[in-house]
Short mmCIF file of C-alpha atoms in Angstrom, two decimals:
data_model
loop_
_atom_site.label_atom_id
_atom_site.label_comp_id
_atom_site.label_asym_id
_atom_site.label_seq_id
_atom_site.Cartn_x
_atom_site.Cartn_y
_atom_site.Cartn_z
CA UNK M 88 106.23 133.72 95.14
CA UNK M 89 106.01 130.14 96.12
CA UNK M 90 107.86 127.42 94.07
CA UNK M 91 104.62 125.25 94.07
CA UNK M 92 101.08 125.39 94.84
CA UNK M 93 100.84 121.96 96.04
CA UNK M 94 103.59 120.02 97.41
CA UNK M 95 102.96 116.70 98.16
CA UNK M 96 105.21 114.33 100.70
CA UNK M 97 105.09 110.59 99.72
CA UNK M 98 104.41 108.97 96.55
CA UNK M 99 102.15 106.26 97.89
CA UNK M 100 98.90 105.40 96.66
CA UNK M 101 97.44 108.43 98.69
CA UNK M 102 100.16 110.98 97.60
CA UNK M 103 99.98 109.91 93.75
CA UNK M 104 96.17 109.98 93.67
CA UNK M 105 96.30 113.43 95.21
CA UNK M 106 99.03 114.62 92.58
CA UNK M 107 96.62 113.14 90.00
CA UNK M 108 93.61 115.31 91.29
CA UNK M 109 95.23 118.47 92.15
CA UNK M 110 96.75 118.54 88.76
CA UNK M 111 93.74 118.12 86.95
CA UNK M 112 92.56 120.82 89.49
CA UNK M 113 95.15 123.81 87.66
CA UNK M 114 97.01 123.65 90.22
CA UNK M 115 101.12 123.57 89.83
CA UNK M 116 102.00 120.15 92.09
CA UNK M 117 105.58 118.36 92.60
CA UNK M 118 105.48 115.29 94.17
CA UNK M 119 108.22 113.82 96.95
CA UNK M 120 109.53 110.45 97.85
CA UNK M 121 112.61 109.74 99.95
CA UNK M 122 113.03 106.19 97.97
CA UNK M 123 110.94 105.87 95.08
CA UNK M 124 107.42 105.79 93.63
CA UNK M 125 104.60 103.41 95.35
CA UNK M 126 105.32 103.22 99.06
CA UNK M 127 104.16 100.04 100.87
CA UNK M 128 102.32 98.45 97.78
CA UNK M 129 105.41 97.39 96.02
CA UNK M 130 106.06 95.14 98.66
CA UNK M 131 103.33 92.95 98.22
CA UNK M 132 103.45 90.92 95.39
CA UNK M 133 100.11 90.34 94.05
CA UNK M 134 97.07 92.89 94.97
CA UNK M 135 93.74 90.40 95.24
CA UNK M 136 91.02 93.13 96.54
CA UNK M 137 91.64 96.72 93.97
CA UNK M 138 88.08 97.21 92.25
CA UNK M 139 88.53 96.30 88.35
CA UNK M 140 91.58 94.18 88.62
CA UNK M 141 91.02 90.84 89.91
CA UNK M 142 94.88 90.37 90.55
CA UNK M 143 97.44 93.28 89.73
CA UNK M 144 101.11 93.50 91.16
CA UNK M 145 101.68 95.98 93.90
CA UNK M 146 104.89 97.60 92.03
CA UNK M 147 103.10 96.97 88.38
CA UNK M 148 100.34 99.38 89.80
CA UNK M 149 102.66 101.54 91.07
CA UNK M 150 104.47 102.57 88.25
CA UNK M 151 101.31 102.83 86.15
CA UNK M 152 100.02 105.35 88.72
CA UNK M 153 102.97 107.12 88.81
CA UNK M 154 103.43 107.12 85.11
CA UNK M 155 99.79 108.92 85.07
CA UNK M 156 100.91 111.44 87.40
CA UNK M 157 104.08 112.51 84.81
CA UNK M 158 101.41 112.56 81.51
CA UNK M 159 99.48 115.43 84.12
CA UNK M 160 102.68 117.21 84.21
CA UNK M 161 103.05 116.64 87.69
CA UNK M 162 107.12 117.51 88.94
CA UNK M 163 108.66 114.61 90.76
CA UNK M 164 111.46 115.11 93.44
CA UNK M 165 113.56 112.67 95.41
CA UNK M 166 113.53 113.72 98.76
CA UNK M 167 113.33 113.48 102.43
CA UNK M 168 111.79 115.87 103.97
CA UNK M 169 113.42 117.11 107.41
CA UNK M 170 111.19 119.65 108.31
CA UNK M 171 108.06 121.99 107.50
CA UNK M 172 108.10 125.71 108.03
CA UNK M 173 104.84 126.88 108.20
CA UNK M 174 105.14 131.07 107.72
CA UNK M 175 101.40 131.20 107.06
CA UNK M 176 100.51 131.89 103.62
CA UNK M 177 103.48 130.27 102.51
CA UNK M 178 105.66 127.15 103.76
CA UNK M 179 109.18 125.60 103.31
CA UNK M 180 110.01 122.22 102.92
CA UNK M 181 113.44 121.46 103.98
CA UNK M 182 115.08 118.33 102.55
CA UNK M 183 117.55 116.38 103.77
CA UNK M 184 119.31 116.65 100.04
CA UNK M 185 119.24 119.78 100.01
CA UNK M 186 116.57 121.13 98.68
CA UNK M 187 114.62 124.37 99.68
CA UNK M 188 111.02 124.11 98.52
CA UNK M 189 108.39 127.02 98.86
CA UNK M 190 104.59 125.89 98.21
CA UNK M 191 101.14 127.39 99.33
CA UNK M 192 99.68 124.01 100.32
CA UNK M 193 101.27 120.34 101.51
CA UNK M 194 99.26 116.86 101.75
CA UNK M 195 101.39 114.73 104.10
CA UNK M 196 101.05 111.08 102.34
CA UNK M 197 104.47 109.53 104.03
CA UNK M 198 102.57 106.43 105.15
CA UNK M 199 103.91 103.65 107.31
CA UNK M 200 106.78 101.35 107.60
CA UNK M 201 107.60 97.82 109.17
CA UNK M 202 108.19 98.12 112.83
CA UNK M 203 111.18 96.77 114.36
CA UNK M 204 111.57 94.24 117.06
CA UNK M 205 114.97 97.04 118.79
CA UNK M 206 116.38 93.67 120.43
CA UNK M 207 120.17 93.15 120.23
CA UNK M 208 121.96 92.17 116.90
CA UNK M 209 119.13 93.09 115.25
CA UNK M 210 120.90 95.51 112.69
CA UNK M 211 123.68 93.61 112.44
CA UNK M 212 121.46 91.26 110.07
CA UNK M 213 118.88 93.50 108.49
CA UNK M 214 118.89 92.66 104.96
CA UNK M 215 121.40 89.73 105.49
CA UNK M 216 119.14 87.18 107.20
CA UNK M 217 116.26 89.46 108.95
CA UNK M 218 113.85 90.52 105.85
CA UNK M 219 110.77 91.86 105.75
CA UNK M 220 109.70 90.92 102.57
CA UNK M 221 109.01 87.48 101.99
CA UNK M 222 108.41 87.82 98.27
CA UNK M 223 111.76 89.46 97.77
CA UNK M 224 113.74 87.14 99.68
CA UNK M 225 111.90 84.05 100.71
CA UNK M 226 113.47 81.73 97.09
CA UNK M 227 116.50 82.42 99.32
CA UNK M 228 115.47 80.49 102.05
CA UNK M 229 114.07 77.23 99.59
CA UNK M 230 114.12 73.91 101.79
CA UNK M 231 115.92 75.82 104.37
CA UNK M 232 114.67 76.22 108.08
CA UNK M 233 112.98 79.84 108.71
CA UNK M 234 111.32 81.97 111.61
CA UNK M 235 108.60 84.73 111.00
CA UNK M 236 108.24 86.66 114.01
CA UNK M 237 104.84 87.90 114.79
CA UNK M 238 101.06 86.61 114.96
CA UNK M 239 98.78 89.27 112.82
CA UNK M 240 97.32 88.72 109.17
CA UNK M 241 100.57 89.90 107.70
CA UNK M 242 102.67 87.45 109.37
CA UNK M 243 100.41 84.58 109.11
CA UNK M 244 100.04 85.26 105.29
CA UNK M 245 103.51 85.60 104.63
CA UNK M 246 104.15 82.07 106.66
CA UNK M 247 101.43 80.15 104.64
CA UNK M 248 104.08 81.43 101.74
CA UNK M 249 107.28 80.84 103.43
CA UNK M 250 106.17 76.98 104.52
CA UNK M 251 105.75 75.91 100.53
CA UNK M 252 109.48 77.00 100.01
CA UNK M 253 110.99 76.51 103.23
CA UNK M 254 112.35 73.10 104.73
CA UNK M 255 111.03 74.35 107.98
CA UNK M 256 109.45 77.47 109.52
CA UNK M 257 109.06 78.53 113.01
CA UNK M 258 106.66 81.30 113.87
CA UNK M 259 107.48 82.91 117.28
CA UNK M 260 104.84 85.85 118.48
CA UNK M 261 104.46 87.47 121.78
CA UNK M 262 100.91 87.18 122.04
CA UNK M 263 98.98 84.35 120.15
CA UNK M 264 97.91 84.08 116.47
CA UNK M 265 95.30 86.91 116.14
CA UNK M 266 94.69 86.83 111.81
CA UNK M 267 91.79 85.56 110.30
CA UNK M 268 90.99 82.52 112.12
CA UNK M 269 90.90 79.85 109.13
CA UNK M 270 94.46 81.09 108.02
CA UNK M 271 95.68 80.67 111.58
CA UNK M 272 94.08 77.02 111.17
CA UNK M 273 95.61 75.88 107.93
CA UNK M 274 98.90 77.03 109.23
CA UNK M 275 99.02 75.42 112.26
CA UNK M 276 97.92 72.32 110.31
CA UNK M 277 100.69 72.49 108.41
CA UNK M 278 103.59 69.37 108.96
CA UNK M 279 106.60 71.59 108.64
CA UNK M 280 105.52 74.51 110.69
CA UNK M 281 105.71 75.31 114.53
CA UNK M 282 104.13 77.66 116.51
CA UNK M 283 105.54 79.65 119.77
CA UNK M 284 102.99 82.08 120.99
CA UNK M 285 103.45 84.16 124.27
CA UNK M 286 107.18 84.43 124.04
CA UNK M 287 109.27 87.85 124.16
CA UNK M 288 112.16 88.14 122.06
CA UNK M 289 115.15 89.34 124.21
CA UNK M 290 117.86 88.95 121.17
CA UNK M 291 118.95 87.48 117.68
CA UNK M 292 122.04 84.68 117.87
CA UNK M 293 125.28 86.67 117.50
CA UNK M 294 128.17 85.79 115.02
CA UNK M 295 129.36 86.53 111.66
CA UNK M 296 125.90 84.99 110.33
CA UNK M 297 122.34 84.60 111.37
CA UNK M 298 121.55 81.52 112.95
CA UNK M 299 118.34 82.07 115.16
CA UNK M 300 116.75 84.04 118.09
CA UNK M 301 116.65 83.38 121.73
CA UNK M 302 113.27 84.13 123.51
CA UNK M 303 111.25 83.78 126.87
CA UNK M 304 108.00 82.71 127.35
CA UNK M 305 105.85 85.72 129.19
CA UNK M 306 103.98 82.77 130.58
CA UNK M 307 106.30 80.52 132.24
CA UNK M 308 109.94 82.24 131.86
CA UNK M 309 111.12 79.28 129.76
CA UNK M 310 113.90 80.00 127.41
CA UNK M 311 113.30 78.95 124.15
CA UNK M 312 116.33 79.07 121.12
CA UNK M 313 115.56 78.37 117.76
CA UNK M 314 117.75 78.06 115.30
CA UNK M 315 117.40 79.12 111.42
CA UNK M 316 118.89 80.59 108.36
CA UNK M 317 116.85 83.63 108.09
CA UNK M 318 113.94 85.32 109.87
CA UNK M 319 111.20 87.60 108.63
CA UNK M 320 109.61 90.43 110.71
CA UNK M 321 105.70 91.06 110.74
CA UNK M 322 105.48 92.81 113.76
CA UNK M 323 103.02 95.57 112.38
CA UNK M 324 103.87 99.09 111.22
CA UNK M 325 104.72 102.48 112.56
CA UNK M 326 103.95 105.44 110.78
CA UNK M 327 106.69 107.75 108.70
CA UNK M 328 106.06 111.06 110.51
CA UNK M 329 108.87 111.86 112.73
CA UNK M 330 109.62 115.05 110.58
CA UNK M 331 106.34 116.19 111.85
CA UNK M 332 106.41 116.25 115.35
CA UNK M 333 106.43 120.43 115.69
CA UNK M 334 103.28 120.87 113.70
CA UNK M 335 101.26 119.48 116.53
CA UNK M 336 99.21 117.69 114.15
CA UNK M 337 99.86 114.25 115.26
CA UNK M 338 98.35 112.24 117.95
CA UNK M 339 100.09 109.76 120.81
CA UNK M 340 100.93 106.83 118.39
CA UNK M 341 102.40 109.89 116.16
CA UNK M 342 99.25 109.06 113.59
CA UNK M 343 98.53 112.77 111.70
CA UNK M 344 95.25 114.18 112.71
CA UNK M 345 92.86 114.96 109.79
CA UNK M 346 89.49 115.69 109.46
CA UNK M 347 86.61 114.61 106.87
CA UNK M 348 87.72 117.03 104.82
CA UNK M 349 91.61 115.75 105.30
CA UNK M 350 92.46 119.31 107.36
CA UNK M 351 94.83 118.56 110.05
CA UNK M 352 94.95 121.79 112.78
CA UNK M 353 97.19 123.73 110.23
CA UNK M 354 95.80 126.00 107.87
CA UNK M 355 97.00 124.64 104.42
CA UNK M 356 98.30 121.28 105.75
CA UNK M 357 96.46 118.21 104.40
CA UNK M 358 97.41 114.64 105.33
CA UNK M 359 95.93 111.39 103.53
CA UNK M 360 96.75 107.54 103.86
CA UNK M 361 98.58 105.18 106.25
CA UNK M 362 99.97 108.07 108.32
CA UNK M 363 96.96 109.09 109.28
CA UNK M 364 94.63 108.34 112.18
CA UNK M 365 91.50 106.21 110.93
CA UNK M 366 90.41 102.83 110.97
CA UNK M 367 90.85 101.03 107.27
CA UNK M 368 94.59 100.80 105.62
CA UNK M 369 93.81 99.90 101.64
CA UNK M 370 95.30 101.35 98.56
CA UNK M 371 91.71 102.39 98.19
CA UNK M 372 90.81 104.00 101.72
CA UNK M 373 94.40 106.18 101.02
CA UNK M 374 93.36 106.61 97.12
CA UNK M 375 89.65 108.18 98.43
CA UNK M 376 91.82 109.78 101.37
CA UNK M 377 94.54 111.51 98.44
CA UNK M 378 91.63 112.60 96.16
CA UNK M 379 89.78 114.52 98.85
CA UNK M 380 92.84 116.47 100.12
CA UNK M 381 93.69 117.07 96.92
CA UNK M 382 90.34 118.86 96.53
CA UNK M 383 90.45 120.73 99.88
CA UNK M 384 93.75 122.08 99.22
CA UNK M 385 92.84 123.19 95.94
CA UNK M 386 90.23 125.27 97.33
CA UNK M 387 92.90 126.48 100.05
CA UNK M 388 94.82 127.63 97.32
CA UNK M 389 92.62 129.09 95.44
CA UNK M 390 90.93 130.75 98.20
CA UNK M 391 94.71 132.60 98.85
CA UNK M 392 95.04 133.84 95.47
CA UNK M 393 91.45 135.48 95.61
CA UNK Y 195 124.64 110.82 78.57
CA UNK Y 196 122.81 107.66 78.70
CA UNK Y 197 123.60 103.84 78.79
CA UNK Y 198 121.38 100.35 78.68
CA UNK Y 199 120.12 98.56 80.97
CA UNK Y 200 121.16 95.00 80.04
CA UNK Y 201 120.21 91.51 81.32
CA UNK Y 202 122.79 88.88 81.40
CA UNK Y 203 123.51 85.53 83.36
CA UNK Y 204 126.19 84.53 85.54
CA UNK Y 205 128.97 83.64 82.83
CA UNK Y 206 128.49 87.05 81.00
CA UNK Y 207 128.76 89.16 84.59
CA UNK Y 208 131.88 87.62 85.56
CA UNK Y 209 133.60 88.33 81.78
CA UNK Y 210 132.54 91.70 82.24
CA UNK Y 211 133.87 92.12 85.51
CA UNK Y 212 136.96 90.04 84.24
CA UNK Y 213 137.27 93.34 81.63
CA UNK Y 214 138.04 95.56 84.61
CA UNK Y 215 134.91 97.66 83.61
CA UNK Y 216 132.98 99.65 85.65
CA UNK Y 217 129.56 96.99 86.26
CA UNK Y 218 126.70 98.02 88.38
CA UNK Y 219 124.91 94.37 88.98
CA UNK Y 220 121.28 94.53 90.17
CA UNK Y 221 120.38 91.06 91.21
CA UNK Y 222 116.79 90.71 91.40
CA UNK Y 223 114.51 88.17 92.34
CA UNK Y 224 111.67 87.66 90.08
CA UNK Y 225 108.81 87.41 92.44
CA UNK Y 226 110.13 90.36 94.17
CA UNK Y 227 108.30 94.11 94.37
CA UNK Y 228 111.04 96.42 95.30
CA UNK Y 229 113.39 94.72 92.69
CA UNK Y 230 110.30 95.34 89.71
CA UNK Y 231 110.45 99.26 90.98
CA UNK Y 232 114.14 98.87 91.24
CA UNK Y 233 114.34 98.39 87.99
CA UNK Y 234 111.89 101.20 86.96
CA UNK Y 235 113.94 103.57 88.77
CA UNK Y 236 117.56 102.49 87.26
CA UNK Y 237 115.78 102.61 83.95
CA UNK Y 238 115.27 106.28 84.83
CA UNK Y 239 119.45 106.52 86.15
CA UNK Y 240 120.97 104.74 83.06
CA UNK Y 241 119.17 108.14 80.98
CA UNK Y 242 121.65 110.52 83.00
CA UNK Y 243 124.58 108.08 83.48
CA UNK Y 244 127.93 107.14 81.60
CA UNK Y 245 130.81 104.97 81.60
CA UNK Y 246 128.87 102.67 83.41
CA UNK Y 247 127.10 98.89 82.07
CA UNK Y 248 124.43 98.32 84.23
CA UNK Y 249 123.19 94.84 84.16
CA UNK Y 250 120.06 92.95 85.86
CA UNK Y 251 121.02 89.61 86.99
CA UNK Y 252 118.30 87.11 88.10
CA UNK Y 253 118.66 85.46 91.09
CA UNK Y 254 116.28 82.77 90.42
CA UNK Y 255 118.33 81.63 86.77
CA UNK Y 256 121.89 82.38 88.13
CA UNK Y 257 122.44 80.36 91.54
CA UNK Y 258 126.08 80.42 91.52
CA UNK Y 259 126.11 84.13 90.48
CA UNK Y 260 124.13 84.70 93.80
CA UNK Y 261 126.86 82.42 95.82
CA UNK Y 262 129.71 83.94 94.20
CA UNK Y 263 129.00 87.07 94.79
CA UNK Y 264 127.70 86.41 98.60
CA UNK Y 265 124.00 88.18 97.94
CA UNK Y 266 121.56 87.18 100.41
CA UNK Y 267 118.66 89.81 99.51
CA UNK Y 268 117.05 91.36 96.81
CA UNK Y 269 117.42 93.45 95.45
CA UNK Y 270 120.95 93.67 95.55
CA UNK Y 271 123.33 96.18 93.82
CA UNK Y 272 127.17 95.47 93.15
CA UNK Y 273 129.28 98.30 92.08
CA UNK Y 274 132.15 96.43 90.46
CA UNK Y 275 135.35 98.60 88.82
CA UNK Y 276 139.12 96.61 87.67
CA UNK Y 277 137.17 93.26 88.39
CA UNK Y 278 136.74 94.00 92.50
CA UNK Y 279 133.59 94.36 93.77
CA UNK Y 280 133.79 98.48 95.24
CA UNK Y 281 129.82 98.91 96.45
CA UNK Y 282 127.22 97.47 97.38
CA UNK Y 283 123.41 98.45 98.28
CA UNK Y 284 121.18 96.63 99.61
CA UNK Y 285 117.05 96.70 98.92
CA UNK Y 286 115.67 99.39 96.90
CA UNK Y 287 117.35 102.72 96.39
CA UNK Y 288 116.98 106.59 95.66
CA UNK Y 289 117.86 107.64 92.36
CA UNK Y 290 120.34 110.16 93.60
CA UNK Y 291 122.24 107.35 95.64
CA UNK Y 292 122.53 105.21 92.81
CA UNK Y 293 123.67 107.38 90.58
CA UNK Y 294 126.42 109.26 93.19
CA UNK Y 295 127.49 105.56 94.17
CA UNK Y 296 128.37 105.20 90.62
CA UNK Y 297 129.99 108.28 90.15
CA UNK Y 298 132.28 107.13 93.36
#
């Protein structure tokens, strides 16, 4: 007999509204996460655009929805799952802690993480002058010189944050500037802040601390060096679904394939949010995403004990 | 088992750590997401923990704290036992880390 009805990987906005709505759907649901409860939101600081709360902080919401899913009675688990066995009727997540866990149906809700540049010297500063937070670290870097590398909303947001604290900030992309056009405007306007678009970063400065980047311009093969005391990373996001891979339920970009009814090619396999393939990534596009797989593998589940 | 999570400034870490004690310091940042969660989730380790003070230092009221102690991101976490520093993690953890980094 299966440990679980419902097992759920990721505790995201998608995988906590899912717990939510399969518990109120009878069914017996534990919950996963590798780190902890909330996934990408409780990196961003303040949440401008969730229906009924004009401004609400990403981990504040977090632990309120997560607090709602352990009134429902819904078990919570740290985790990482390694791999899915999928013996039909019943399946087997195996965890990189050591945990077995039997279930009847899984929604996949691992979402996405910052990409990484993979140039050299790279990891020898993650955390200790490469961030990719600017809220968490960015009072570190107060009337101090900065980079942000990359040109999308993300990075251009986080800059127009960066620039009030920092002394100076230098933005260094490989293509151009390509968020919303009146935020690229006002940051390019601003004194303190410089611009390098087209230019390929080959490595970060080596030593015992960071001190900059050297680059090349894909245009003219110019070198350019700038030096700072700490960079931030916005190069966009990969998704969290290497575990995966064997299911043949992802597609090229390793995105999970679901359906309208969140279905991926695997009888009893459900996937909602950021890791899968669709068009709109917002808390509320992975909340309406959790909710429906939810339902769907309820009725799975039910279906099997018929 | 259980302990308190505590907040304290600079001058009241360092007479802890002075103690010999076993400290786990989570410097936070204030404005900072992962550090809020952070301490959500070390609410939830100081319930199964002992023989441990953990204490939430913020980075924003304790500057030399932060120099002292060499932390350049938050949130930080600094295992210290007979007044030397003997971990440290970086960004936001897993309960089960925590709690087996403080166990040693």
């Amino acid at each position: 007999m299966a440990d679980y009805d419902v097992a759920i990987v990721g505790c995201g906005p998608a995988g906590m509204t899912a717990a939510i709505y399969a518990a109120r759907a009878n069914m017996k649901v534990l919950l996963l996460d590798k780190l902890a409860p909330g996934g990408q939101i409780v990196n961003t600081f303040e949440i401008g655009n969730y229906p009924g709360m004009e401004k609400v902080g990403g981990a504040d919401l977090a632990i309120s929805m997560f607090e709602h899913t352990q009134k429902l009675g819904v078990a919570f688990d740290y985790a990482t799952v390694e791999e899915i066995l999928d013996e039909g009727e019943e399946k087997t997540l195996s965890c990189k802690e050591g945990q077995r866990i039997s279930c009847k149906a899984i929604i996949l809700a691992t979402g996405t993480r910052p990409r990484m540049l993979g140039v050299p010297h790279e990891l020898d500063f993650a955390g200790s002058g490469i961030s990719w937070c600017a809220v968490c670290d960015g009072a570190n870097y107060r009337d101090r010189d900065v980079l942000v590398l990359g040109g999308g909303n993300s990075a251009v947001e986080e800059s127009l944050y960066l620039a009030e604290l920092a002394r100076h900030l230098t933005v260094v992309t490989l293509f151009d500037l390509t968020a919303d056009p009146s935020a690229c405007d006002k940051l390019r306007a601003l004194p303190n802040v410089d611009v390098h678009e087209f230019y390929d970063i080959k490595e970060f400065l080596p030593g015992e601390h960071f001190t900059g980047l050297r680059a090349v311009s894909t245009k003219t093969g110019e070198e350019l060096v700038v030096h700072a005391d700490g960079a931030f990373e916005y190069i966009g996001l990969q998704p969290t679904t290497e575990s995966f891979g064997s299911l043949g339920i992802l597609n090229d970009h390793g995105y999970i394939l679901a359906d309208r009814e969140m279905k991926t090619a695997r009888p009893g396999i459900f996937a909602a949010g950021d890791a899968i393939e669709k068009g709109l990534r917002q808390i509320v596009t992975a909340e309406s995403d959790g909710a429906i797989a939810a339902e769907s593998a309820a009725r799975y589940v039910r279906a099997l004990t018929r | 088992m259980a302990v308190t999570v505590k907040e304290m400034d600079g001058a009241e870490l360092e007479r802890l750590i002075e103690t010999g004690a076993k400290v786990l310091a989570d410097f936070y940042s204030k404005t900072c997401g992962p550090c809020k969660m952070l301490g959500f989730v070390l609410g939830d380790v100081a319930k199964e923990v002992d023989g441990v003070e953990i204490v939430k230092v913020c980075f924003e009221e304790n500057p030399e704290a932060v120099k002292a102690h060499g932390v350049e991101g938050y949130p930080t976490m600094i295992l210290f036992e007979g007044g030397a520093e003997k971990a440290r993690l970086k960004g936001l953890q897993q309960k089960p880390l925590i709690v087996s980094t403080i166990a040693g």
